[in-house]
C-alpha atoms as an extended CHARMM CRD file, in Angstrom:
* protein
*
       263  EXT
         1         1  MET       CA             95.1090000000       97.2870000000       87.5600000000  PROA      1               0.0000000000
         2         2  LYS       CA             92.8550000000       96.3980000000       90.4410000000  PROA      2               0.0000000000
         3         3  LEU       CA             90.7330000000       99.2480000000       91.7660000000  PROA      3               0.0000000000
         4         4  LYS       CA             90.2290000000       99.4360000000       95.5100000000  PROA      4               0.0000000000
         5         5  THR       CA             90.3620000000      101.8650000000       98.3890000000  PROA      5               0.0000000000
         6         6  LEU       CA             93.6650000000      102.3550000000      100.2000000000  PROA      6               0.0000000000
         7         7  PRO       CA             92.8160000000      104.9100000000      102.8990000000  PROA      7               0.0000000000
         8         8  VAL       CA             95.4370000000      107.1680000000      104.2440000000  PROA      8               0.0000000000
         9         9  LEU       CA             98.6900000000      107.8970000000      107.2660000000  PROA      9               0.0000000000
        10        10  THR       CA            101.2080000000      108.1700000000      109.0320000000  PROA      10              0.0000000000
        11        11  GLY       CA            103.3540000000      106.5850000000      111.3260000000  PROA      11              0.0000000000
        12        12  MET       CA            103.8350000000      107.0520000000      111.6500000000  PROA      12              0.0000000000
        13        13  LEU       CA            103.1950000000      106.0100000000      110.8080000000  PROA      13              0.0000000000
        14        14  PHE       CA            101.4920000000      109.6250000000      110.4430000000  PROA      14              0.0000000000
        15        15  PRO       CA             99.7720000000      111.7030000000      110.1570000000  PROA      15              0.0000000000
        16        16  VAL       CA             99.0330000000      112.0960000000      108.0100000000  PROA      16              0.0000000000
        17        17  LEU       CA             97.2810000000      113.2830000000      107.7890000000  PROA      17              0.0000000000
        18        18  VAL       CA             99.9500000000      115.4210000000      108.0570000000  PROA      18              0.0000000000
        19        19  HSD       CA            100.2630000000      117.3150000000      111.2570000000  PROA      19              0.0000000000
        20        20  ALA       CA            102.0210000000      114.6740000000      113.3020000000  PROA      20              0.0000000000
        21        21  GLN       CA            103.3660000000      111.2920000000      112.4120000000  PROA      21              0.0000000000
        22        22  ILE       CA            100.0530000000      109.8060000000      111.4140000000  PROA      22              0.0000000000
        23        23  LEU       CA             99.6880000000      107.6200000000      108.3880000000  PROA      23              0.0000000000
        24        24  ASN       CA             96.7910000000      105.3690000000      107.7490000000  PROA      24              0.0000000000
        25        25  ILE       CA             98.1070000000      103.3300000000      104.8810000000  PROA      25              0.0000000000
        26        26  ASP       CA             98.5990000000       99.6620000000      104.0280000000  PROA      26              0.0000000000
        27        27  LYS       CA             95.0610000000       98.3460000000      103.7420000000  PROA      27              0.0000000000
        28        28  THR       CA             95.6240000000       95.2290000000      101.6240000000  PROA      28              0.0000000000
        29        29  ASP       CA             93.2780000000       92.6390000000      100.2360000000  PROA      29              0.0000000000
        30        30  THR       CA             92.7130000000       89.1890000000      101.6940000000  PROA      30              0.0000000000
        31        31  THR       CA             92.9900000000       87.1010000000       98.5210000000  PROA      31              0.0000000000
        32        32  ASP       CA             95.7920000000       84.6330000000       97.8280000000  PROA      32              0.0000000000
        33        33  TYR       CA             99.1870000000       85.8110000000       96.6240000000  PROA      33              0.0000000000
        34        34  VAL       CA             99.3620000000       86.2690000000       92.8590000000  PROA      34              0.0000000000
        35        35  HSD       CA            102.5400000000       86.3900000000       90.7980000000  PROA      35              0.0000000000
        36        36  HSD       CA            101.5430000000       89.2840000000       88.5550000000  PROA      36              0.0000000000
        37        37  ALA       CA            102.0950000000       92.7940000000       89.8530000000  PROA      37              0.0000000000
        38        38  LYS       CA             99.2010000000       94.9790000000       90.9910000000  PROA      38              0.0000000000
        39        39  PHE       CA             99.3330000000       98.7450000000       91.2560000000  PROA      39              0.0000000000
        40        40  ASP       CA             96.8250000000      100.9610000000       93.0740000000  PROA      40              0.0000000000
        41        41  LEU       CA             96.6840000000      104.7420000000       93.1700000000  PROA      41              0.0000000000
        42        42  ASN       CA             94.4040000000      106.9090000000       95.3010000000  PROA      42              0.0000000000
        43        43  LEU       CA             94.0650000000      110.6790000000       95.2830000000  PROA      43              0.0000000000
        44        44  ASN       CA             92.3120000000      112.4870000000       98.1270000000  PROA      44              0.0000000000
        45        45  THR       CA             91.7160000000      116.1890000000       97.6200000000  PROA      45              0.0000000000
        46        46  GLY       CA             89.7640000000      118.9700000000       99.2660000000  PROA      46              0.0000000000
        47        47  LEU       CA             89.7150000000      122.6700000000       98.3870000000  PROA      47              0.0000000000
        48        48  GLU       CA             87.9220000000      125.5720000000      100.0460000000  PROA      48              0.0000000000
        49        49  ILE       CA             87.8670000000      129.1880000000       98.8510000000  PROA      49              0.0000000000
        50        50  ASP       CA             86.3650000000      131.8520000000      101.1220000000  PROA      50              0.0000000000
        51        51  ARG       CA             86.1620000000      135.5990000000      100.6230000000  PROA      51              0.0000000000
        52        52  GLN       CA             85.3340000000      138.3930000000      103.0070000000  PROA      52              0.0000000000
        53        53  ARG       CA             87.9330000000      141.1250000000      102.8700000000  PROA      53              0.0000000000
        54        54  THR       CA             90.4810000000      138.8510000000      101.2270000000  PROA      54              0.0000000000
        55        55  VAL       CA             90.4170000000      135.5060000000       99.4650000000  PROA      55              0.0000000000
        56        56  LEU       CA             91.3940000000      132.5580000000      101.6590000000  PROA      56              0.0000000000
        57        57  TYR       CA             92.4450000000      129.2860000000      100.0150000000  PROA      57              0.0000000000
        58        58  ASP       CA             92.6500000000      126.0480000000      101.9850000000  PROA      58              0.0000000000
        59        59  ALA       CA             93.5300000000      122.7160000000      100.3720000000  PROA      59              0.0000000000
        60        60  THR       CA             94.6590000000      119.2480000000      101.3700000000  PROA      60              0.0000000000
        61        61  ASN       CA             95.9820000000      116.8570000000       98.7420000000  PROA      61              0.0000000000
        62        62  THR       CA             97.0790000000      113.2960000000       99.4400000000  PROA      62              0.0000000000
        63        63  ALA       CA             98.3860000000      110.6700000000       97.0120000000  PROA      63              0.0000000000
        64        64  GLU       CA             98.9060000000      106.9980000000       97.8550000000  PROA      64              0.0000000000
        65        65  ALA       CA            100.4640000000      104.3640000000       95.6240000000  PROA      65              0.0000000000
        66        66  MET       CA            100.7450000000      100.6680000000       96.4190000000  PROA      66              0.0000000000
        67        67  LEU       CA            102.6710000000       98.0690000000       94.4300000000  PROA      67              0.0000000000
        68        68  GLN       CA            102.0900000000       94.3750000000       95.1680000000  PROA      68              0.0000000000
        69        69  GLN       CA            104.4080000000       91.8090000000       93.5990000000  PROA      69              0.0000000000
        70        70  TYR       CA            103.6570000000       88.3040000000       94.8960000000  PROA      70              0.0000000000
        71        71  LYS       CA            104.7480000000       88.4040000000       98.5810000000  PROA      71              0.0000000000
        72        72  GLU       CA            106.2490000000       91.8960000000       98.4170000000  PROA      72              0.0000000000
        73        73  LEU       CA            104.3300000000       95.0920000000       99.1550000000  PROA      73              0.0000000000
        74        74  PHE       CA            105.6370000000       98.6310000000       98.6050000000  PROA      74              0.0000000000
        75        75  ILE       CA            103.6640000000      101.6590000000       99.7990000000  PROA      75              0.0000000000
        76        76  LEU       CA            104.3790000000      105.2860000000       98.9510000000  PROA      76              0.0000000000
        77        77  ALA       CA            102.2440000000      108.0660000000      100.4430000000  PROA      77              0.0000000000
        78        78  ALA       CA            102.5840000000      111.8330000000      100.1820000000  PROA      78              0.0000000000
        79        79  SER       CA            100.4480000000      114.7060000000      101.4180000000  PROA      79              0.0000000000
        80        80  TYR       CA            100.5230000000      118.4820000000      101.1940000000  PROA      80              0.0000000000
        81        81  ARG       CA             98.2400000000      120.9240000000      102.9890000000  PROA      81              0.0000000000
        82        82  PHE       CA             98.2300000000      124.6890000000      102.7120000000  PROA      82              0.0000000000
        83        83  THR       CA             96.1600000000      127.6990000000      103.7190000000  PROA      83              0.0000000000
        84        84  TYR       CA             96.9490000000      130.8050000000      101.7110000000  PROA      84              0.0000000000
        85        85  ASN       CA             95.6630000000      134.3090000000      102.4020000000  PROA      85              0.0000000000
        86        86  GLY       CA             96.8710000000      136.7580000000       99.7810000000  PROA      86              0.0000000000
        87        87  PRO       CA            100.6110000000      137.2180000000      100.3870000000  PROA      87              0.0000000000
        88        88  ASP       CA            100.5020000000      135.2490000000      103.6580000000  PROA      88              0.0000000000
        89        89  ASP       CA            101.2810000000      131.5530000000      103.8840000000  PROA      89              0.0000000000
        90        90  ILE       CA             99.2310000000      130.6870000000      106.9920000000  PROA      90              0.0000000000
        91        91  LEU       CA             99.7890000000      126.9320000000      106.9070000000  PROA      91              0.0000000000
        92        92  ASN       CA            102.2500000000      124.7480000000      105.0460000000  PROA      92              0.0000000000
        93        93  ALA       CA            102.4610000000      121.0920000000      106.0550000000  PROA      93              0.0000000000
        94        94  GLY       CA            103.0520000000      117.7150000000      104.4970000000  PROA      94              0.0000000000
        95        95  PHE       CA            104.8780000000      114.4010000000      104.4550000000  PROA      95              0.0000000000
        96        96  VAL       CA            106.4200000000      111.7590000000      102.1980000000  PROA      96              0.0000000000
        97        97  HSD       CA            106.3940000000      108.1830000000      103.5010000000  PROA      97              0.0000000000
        98        98  LEU       CA            107.7770000000      104.9170000000      102.0860000000  PROA      98              0.0000000000
        99        99  ARG       CA            107.0980000000      101.5020000000      103.5960000000  PROA      99              0.0000000000
       100       100  TYR       CA            107.9700000000       97.9260000000      102.6320000000  PROA      100             0.0000000000
       101       101  ARG       CA            106.3580000000       94.7050000000      103.8490000000  PROA      101             0.0000000000
       102       102  HSD       CA            107.5230000000       91.1630000000      103.0910000000  PROA      102             0.0000000000
       103       103  ASN       CA            105.0780000000       88.2360000000      103.3140000000  PROA      103             0.0000000000
       104       104  TYR       CA            102.4230000000       90.8520000000      104.0470000000  PROA      104             0.0000000000
       105       105  LYS       CA             99.6450000000       88.3010000000      104.6120000000  PROA      105             0.0000000000
       106       106  ASN       CA            101.5580000000       86.4380000000      107.3450000000  PROA      106             0.0000000000
       107       107  LYS       CA            100.6730000000       86.7660000000      111.0150000000  PROA      107             0.0000000000
       108       108  LEU       CA            104.1480000000       88.2220000000      111.6620000000  PROA      108             0.0000000000
       109       109  GLN       CA            106.0240000000       90.3280000000      109.1370000000  PROA      109             0.0000000000
       110       110  PRO       CA            108.8730000000       92.8870000000      109.0170000000  PROA      110             0.0000000000
       111       111  GLU       CA            107.9450000000       96.4730000000      108.1850000000  PROA      111             0.0000000000
       112       112  PRO       CA            110.8280000000       98.9140000000      107.4820000000  PROA      112             0.0000000000
       113       113  PHE       CA            109.9400000000      102.5330000000      106.6590000000  PROA      113             0.0000000000
       114       114  LEU       CA            111.2730000000      105.9920000000      105.8400000000  PROA      114             0.0000000000
       115       115  GLN       CA            109.5450000000      109.3500000000      106.3120000000  PROA      115             0.0000000000
       116       116  TYR       CA            110.0930000000      113.0640000000      105.8300000000  PROA      116             0.0000000000
       117       117  GLN       CA            107.6330000000      115.7250000000      107.0540000000  PROA      117             0.0000000000
       118       118  TRP       CA            107.1960000000      119.3830000000      107.9040000000  PROA      118             0.0000000000
       119       119  ASP       CA            104.5440000000      121.5760000000      109.5820000000  PROA      119             0.0000000000
       120       120  ASN       CA            105.1280000000      125.3070000000      109.8620000000  PROA      120             0.0000000000
       121       121  LYS       CA            102.0850000000      125.9180000000      112.0740000000  PROA      121             0.0000000000
       122       122  ARG       CA            103.5000000000      123.8230000000      114.9140000000  PROA      122             0.0000000000
       123       123  GLY       CA            107.1020000000      124.7910000000      114.2220000000  PROA      123             0.0000000000
       124       124  ILE       CA            108.4080000000      121.5930000000      112.6050000000  PROA      124             0.0000000000
       125       125  GLU       CA            110.9190000000      122.8350000000      110.0350000000  PROA      125             0.0000000000
       126       126  HSD       CA            111.5650000000      119.2070000000      109.1460000000  PROA      126             0.0000000000
       127       127  ARG       CA            111.4540000000      115.7240000000      110.6190000000  PROA      127             0.0000000000
       128       128  THR       CA            113.3070000000      112.7950000000      109.0840000000  PROA      128             0.0000000000
       129       129  LEU       CA            113.0190000000      109.2670000000      110.4160000000  PROA      129             0.0000000000
       130       130  ALA       CA            113.8520000000      105.6690000000      109.5500000000  PROA      130             0.0000000000
       131       131  GLY       CA            112.9920000000      102.4830000000      111.3670000000  PROA      131             0.0000000000
       132       132  ALA       CA            111.3870000000       99.0660000000      111.3000000000  PROA      132             0.0000000000
       133       133  ASN       CA            108.4260000000       97.4180000000      113.0100000000  PROA      133             0.0000000000
       134       134  LEU       CA            107.4210000000       93.8520000000      113.5900000000  PROA      134             0.0000000000
       135       135  ARG       CA            103.7960000000       93.7830000000      112.5260000000  PROA      135             0.0000000000
       136       136  TYR       CA            101.2860000000       91.2530000000      113.8670000000  PROA      136             0.0000000000
       137       137  ASN       CA             98.0020000000       90.5640000000      112.0940000000  PROA      137             0.0000000000
       138       138  ILE       CA             95.6750000000       89.6920000000      114.9670000000  PROA      138             0.0000000000
       139       139  THR       CA             92.5330000000       89.1850000000      112.8790000000  PROA      139             0.0000000000
       140       140  LYS       CA             92.1840000000       89.4000000000      109.1150000000  PROA      140             0.0000000000
       141       141  GLY       CA             88.9710000000       88.7920000000      107.1860000000  PROA      141             0.0000000000
       142       142  GLN       CA             87.0790000000       90.0230000000      104.1680000000  PROA      142             0.0000000000
       143       143  ARG       CA             85.4290000000       92.9120000000      106.0530000000  PROA      143             0.0000000000
       144       144  PHE       CA             87.3420000000       93.2160000000      109.3190000000  PROA      144             0.0000000000
       145       145  GLU       CA             91.0280000000       93.5890000000      110.0800000000  PROA      145             0.0000000000
       146       146  PHE       CA             92.8470000000       94.1730000000      113.3630000000  PROA      146             0.0000000000
       147       147  ASN       CA             96.6310000000       94.4300000000      113.6510000000  PROA      147             0.0000000000
       148       148  CYS       CA             99.4070000000       96.0240000000      115.6550000000  PROA      148             0.0000000000
       149       149  GLY       CA            103.0910000000       96.8150000000      115.3370000000  PROA      149             0.0000000000
       150       150  LEU       CA            106.1200000000       97.3600000000      117.5560000000  PROA      150             0.0000000000
       151       151  GLY       CA            109.6140000000       98.4840000000      116.6190000000  PROA      151             0.0000000000
       152       152  LEU       CA            112.3690000000      101.0750000000      116.7890000000  PROA      152             0.0000000000
       153       153  MET       CA            113.0900000000      104.1760000000      114.7600000000  PROA      153             0.0000000000
       154       154  TYR       CA            115.7260000000      106.8920000000      114.5910000000  PROA      154             0.0000000000
       155       155  GLU       CA            114.5850000000      110.4560000000      114.0380000000  PROA      155             0.0000000000
       156       156  GLU       CA            116.1360000000      113.8500000000      113.4090000000  PROA      156             0.0000000000
       157       157  GLU       CA            113.8250000000      116.8260000000      113.8330000000  PROA      157             0.0000000000
       158       158  LYS       CA            114.2770000000      120.5840000000      113.7870000000  PROA      158             0.0000000000
       159       159  TRP       CA            111.8410000000      122.8860000000      115.5830000000  PROA      159             0.0000000000
       160       160  ASP       CA            111.5320000000      126.6620000000      115.5350000000  PROA      160             0.0000000000
       161       161  TYR       CA            109.2860000000      128.9620000000      117.6080000000  PROA      161             0.0000000000
       162       162  VAL       CA            106.7720000000      129.9840000000      114.9370000000  PROA      162             0.0000000000
       163       163  GLY       CA            103.9480000000      128.1330000000      116.7010000000  PROA      163             0.0000000000
       164       164  VAL       CA            104.7400000000      129.4360000000      120.1880000000  PROA      164             0.0000000000
       165       165  ASP       CA            102.5730000000      132.0930000000      121.8140000000  PROA      165             0.0000000000
       166       166  SER       CA            104.5140000000      135.3540000000      122.2550000000  PROA      166             0.0000000000
       167       167  ALA       CA            103.9700000000      135.2280000000      126.0320000000  PROA      167             0.0000000000
       168       168  LYS       CA            105.7630000000      131.8610000000      126.1870000000  PROA      168             0.0000000000
       169       169  LEU       CA            108.7750000000      132.7110000000      124.0350000000  PROA      169             0.0000000000
       170       170  PRO       CA            112.0950000000      132.0890000000      125.7910000000  PROA      170             0.0000000000
       171       171  THR       CA            115.0000000000      134.5110000000      125.6220000000  PROA      171             0.0000000000
       172       172  ASP       CA            116.8860000000      132.2410000000      123.2390000000  PROA      172             0.0000000000
       173       173  VAL       CA            114.7510000000      131.3660000000      120.2020000000  PROA      173             0.0000000000
       174       174  THR       CA            117.4480000000      129.5030000000      118.3110000000  PROA      174             0.0000000000
       175       175  PRO       CA            115.8690000000      126.5210000000      116.4880000000  PROA      175             0.0000000000
       176       176  ILE       CA            116.2810000000      123.1870000000      118.3050000000  PROA      176             0.0000000000
       177       177  THR       CA            117.5290000000      120.0690000000      116.5270000000  PROA      177             0.0000000000
       178       178  ASN       CA            117.1030000000      116.6900000000      118.2110000000  PROA      178             0.0000000000
       179       179  TYR       CA            118.4280000000      113.2220000000      117.3750000000  PROA      179             0.0000000000
       180       180  PHE       CA            116.6190000000      110.3780000000      119.1320000000  PROA      180             0.0000000000
       181       181  THR       CA            116.0650000000      106.6450000000      118.9790000000  PROA      181             0.0000000000
       182       182  LYS       CA            112.4460000000      105.8920000000      119.8300000000  PROA      182             0.0000000000
       183       183  ILE       CA            110.1320000000      102.9750000000      120.4490000000  PROA      183             0.0000000000
       184       184  ASN       CA            107.3650000000      103.0120000000      117.8730000000  PROA      184             0.0000000000
       185       185  SER       CA            104.0720000000      101.1440000000      118.2960000000  PROA      185             0.0000000000
       186       186  TYR       CA            100.5520000000      101.1910000000      116.9300000000  PROA      186             0.0000000000
       187       187  ILE       CA             97.2420000000       99.3750000000      116.8690000000  PROA      187             0.0000000000
       188       188  ARG       CA             94.9810000000       99.4980000000      113.8350000000  PROA      188             0.0000000000
       189       189  PHE       CA             91.4230000000       98.4610000000      113.1070000000  PROA      189             0.0000000000
       190       190  THR       CA             89.5430000000       98.5430000000      109.7790000000  PROA      190             0.0000000000
       191       191  TRP       CA             85.9390000000       97.6100000000      109.1010000000  PROA      191             0.0000000000
       192       192  ASP       CA             83.9360000000       97.4790000000      105.8900000000  PROA      192             0.0000000000
       193       193  PRO       CA             80.3050000000       97.2370000000      107.0890000000  PROA      193             0.0000000000
       194       194  ASN       CA             79.1190000000       97.0370000000      103.4620000000  PROA      194             0.0000000000
       195       195  SER       CA             80.3480000000       97.6460000000       99.9270000000  PROA      195             0.0000000000
       196       196  ASN       CA             79.7520000000      101.4140000000      100.1970000000  PROA      196             0.0000000000
       197       197  ASN       CA             81.5060000000      102.2000000000      103.4800000000  PROA      197             0.0000000000
       198       198  ASP       CA             84.8760000000      101.5900000000      105.0920000000  PROA      198             0.0000000000
       199       199  ILE       CA             86.0670000000      102.8050000000      108.4730000000  PROA      199             0.0000000000
       200       200  THR       CA             89.6170000000      102.9200000000      109.8070000000  PROA      200             0.0000000000
       201       201  PHE       CA             90.8090000000      103.6980000000      113.3190000000  PROA      201             0.0000000000
       202       202  ASN       CA             94.3640000000      103.5890000000      114.6440000000  PROA      202             0.0000000000
       203       203  VAL       CA             96.4290000000      104.8550000000      117.5550000000  PROA      203             0.0000000000
       204       204  PHE       CA            100.1840000000      105.4400000000      117.4080000000  PROA      204             0.0000000000
       205       205  LEU       CA            102.5050000000      105.7510000000      120.3960000000  PROA      205             0.0000000000
       206       206  GLN       CA            106.1440000000      106.8310000000      120.2530000000  PROA      206             0.0000000000
       207       207  THR       CA            108.5010000000      107.3800000000      123.1600000000  PROA      207             0.0000000000
       208       208  ARG       CA            112.1950000000      107.3370000000      124.0110000000  PROA      208             0.0000000000
       209       209  PRO       CA            113.4350000000      104.1110000000      125.6730000000  PROA      209             0.0000000000
       210       210  ASP       CA            115.0860000000      106.0400000000      128.5190000000  PROA      210             0.0000000000
       211       211  ARG       CA            111.9620000000      107.9430000000      129.5820000000  PROA      211             0.0000000000
       212       212  PHE       CA            108.2300000000      107.5060000000      129.1190000000  PROA      212             0.0000000000
       213       213  LYS       CA            107.0290000000      110.8380000000      127.7140000000  PROA      213             0.0000000000
       214       214  PRO       CA            105.1230000000      109.6570000000      124.6760000000  PROA      214             0.0000000000
       215       215  ARG       CA            103.5200000000      111.1860000000      121.6470000000  PROA      215             0.0000000000
       216       216  ILE       CA            100.0710000000      109.6180000000      121.2740000000  PROA      216             0.0000000000
       217       217  ALA       CA             98.2520000000      110.0600000000      117.9850000000  PROA      217             0.0000000000
       218       218  PRO       CA             94.7380000000      108.7390000000      117.2700000000  PROA      218             0.0000000000
       219       219  HSD       CA             93.3130000000      108.7980000000      113.7580000000  PROA      219             0.0000000000
       220       220  ALA       CA             89.8700000000      107.8850000000      112.4090000000  PROA      220             0.0000000000
       221       221  GLN       CA             88.6390000000      107.9700000000      108.8180000000  PROA      221             0.0000000000
       222       222  TRP       CA             85.2940000000      107.1560000000      107.2070000000  PROA      222             0.0000000000
       223       223  ASN       CA             84.9830000000      106.7300000000      103.4460000000  PROA      223             0.0000000000
       224       224  VAL       CA             81.5630000000      106.6290000000      101.7620000000  PROA      224             0.0000000000
       225       225  LYS       CA             81.3960000000      105.4720000000       98.1630000000  PROA      225             0.0000000000
       226       226  ALA       CA             79.7720000000      108.0380000000       95.8630000000  PROA      226             0.0000000000
       227       227  GLY       CA             80.4980000000      106.4100000000       92.5070000000  PROA      227             0.0000000000
       228       228  ARG       CA             82.6080000000      103.7610000000       90.8420000000  PROA      228             0.0000000000
       229       229  HSD       CA             85.8720000000      105.6420000000       91.3960000000  PROA      229             0.0000000000
       230       230  VAL       CA             84.7950000000      108.3490000000       93.8490000000  PROA      230             0.0000000000
       231       231  ALA       CA             84.2430000000      108.3780000000       97.6190000000  PROA      231             0.0000000000
       232       232  LEU       CA             83.5910000000      111.0720000000      100.2010000000  PROA      232             0.0000000000
       233       233  SER       CA             86.0480000000      111.0590000000      103.0880000000  PROA      233             0.0000000000
       234       234  VAL       CA             85.7740000000      112.4020000000      106.6520000000  PROA      234             0.0000000000
       235       235  SER       CA             88.7660000000      112.1170000000      108.9750000000  PROA      235             0.0000000000
       236       236  PHE       CA             89.9360000000      113.1000000000      112.4320000000  PROA      236             0.0000000000
       237       237  THR       CA             93.5900000000      113.3140000000      113.4170000000  PROA      237             0.0000000000
       238       238  GLY       CA             94.8600000000      114.1160000000      116.8950000000  PROA      238             0.0000000000
       239       239  LEU       CA             98.1990000000      114.4030000000      118.6280000000  PROA      239             0.0000000000
       240       240  TYR       CA             98.9600000000      114.5290000000      122.3340000000  PROA      240             0.0000000000
       241       241  ASP       CA            102.6200000000      115.2650000000      123.0470000000  PROA      241             0.0000000000
       242       242  THR       CA            103.4000000000      114.9350000000      126.7420000000  PROA      242             0.0000000000
       243       243  ALA       CA            106.7210000000      116.7970000000      126.3670000000  PROA      243             0.0000000000
       244       244  PRO       CA            106.7010000000      119.2220000000      123.4120000000  PROA      244             0.0000000000
       245       245  VAL       CA            110.1220000000      120.2870000000      122.1310000000  PROA      245             0.0000000000
       246       246  VAL       CA            109.0100000000      123.9390000000      122.2060000000  PROA      246             0.0000000000
       247       247  PRO       CA            106.3070000000      125.4210000000      124.5060000000  PROA      247             0.0000000000
       248       248  ILE       CA            103.2480000000      124.8070000000      122.3260000000  PROA      248             0.0000000000
       249       249  GLU       CA             99.9300000000      123.2040000000      123.2880000000  PROA      249             0.0000000000
       250       250  LYS       CA            100.2280000000      119.5330000000      124.1650000000  PROA      250             0.0000000000
       251       251  PHE       CA             97.0450000000      118.5460000000      122.2960000000  PROA      251             0.0000000000
       252       252  TYR       CA             96.4840000000      119.2310000000      118.6260000000  PROA      252             0.0000000000
       253       253  PHE       CA             93.7760000000      117.9610000000      116.2710000000  PROA      253             0.0000000000
       254       254  SER       CA             92.4500000000      118.3020000000      112.7530000000  PROA      254             0.0000000000
       255       255  LEU       CA             88.9950000000      117.4690000000      111.3590000000  PROA      255             0.0000000000
       256       256  SER       CA             88.7240000000      117.4120000000      107.5800000000  PROA      256             0.0000000000
       257       257  ASN       CA             86.6660000000      116.1450000000      104.6700000000  PROA      257             0.0000000000
       258       258  GLY       CA             87.4910000000      115.5830000000      101.0400000000  PROA      258             0.0000000000
       259       259  VAL       CA             86.9550000000      113.5980000000       97.8630000000  PROA      259             0.0000000000
       260       260  LEU       CA             88.7940000000      110.2930000000       97.3990000000  PROA      260             0.0000000000
       261       261  LEU       CA             89.5460000000      109.2070000000       93.8270000000  PROA      261             0.0000000000
       262       262  ASN       CA             90.4180000000      105.5460000000       93.1720000000  PROA      262             0.0000000000
       263       263  LEU       CA             92.4260000000      105.2300000000       89.9470000000  PROA      263             0.0000000000
């Protein structure tokens, strides 16, 4: 097993990060194809416990697995975040994402994917999507990588009004279920300034073909090596939805830190 960092993400493509469709996965090496299989597993976890009048638990746990078999690359990522205050479940969010890439070192490559996610704070009861991108590796080196992707996806999402301010609640609060085909695109940049640091930045954009009212999601993550198999991770995830399904805030962000375990 080869040990390396595979930072989390999203896609969507997200993420991930977990609050939108942000995933920061698929950082692969730049060596030649090898016929034997390689498997990588990363665990990123953070836990906070605070007590004043009651005990408040907040945790984010992310697992990423990557299987490389010659020219085939399979990526599975899952994340779960919760904030728990006694009998109250304040936040419950997460995703499961599967992606496949063929000839993943080529300039152009197909990239089909599947994803399921939920986020009770914003009102996403569930969101299921499937699609495919055409990925283009603009620049790929030992320490620097820049790529982008463009494709189509089909999504089904169900929203309720849990995240809506009481003053904005409509008369009819029946959950809304949408079925849309969307254009999906992203740009992604990774940089390893030295052997102890790696930085990832990406921006995702999704919109319906018949109208330009996009969801724009930036994500940035910085990993600092703290041992042979341990790194400290700081990440920022944002989402700007120009036309929310329910009347919630258009901009949403999360800033978090954690411990990344490379197994």
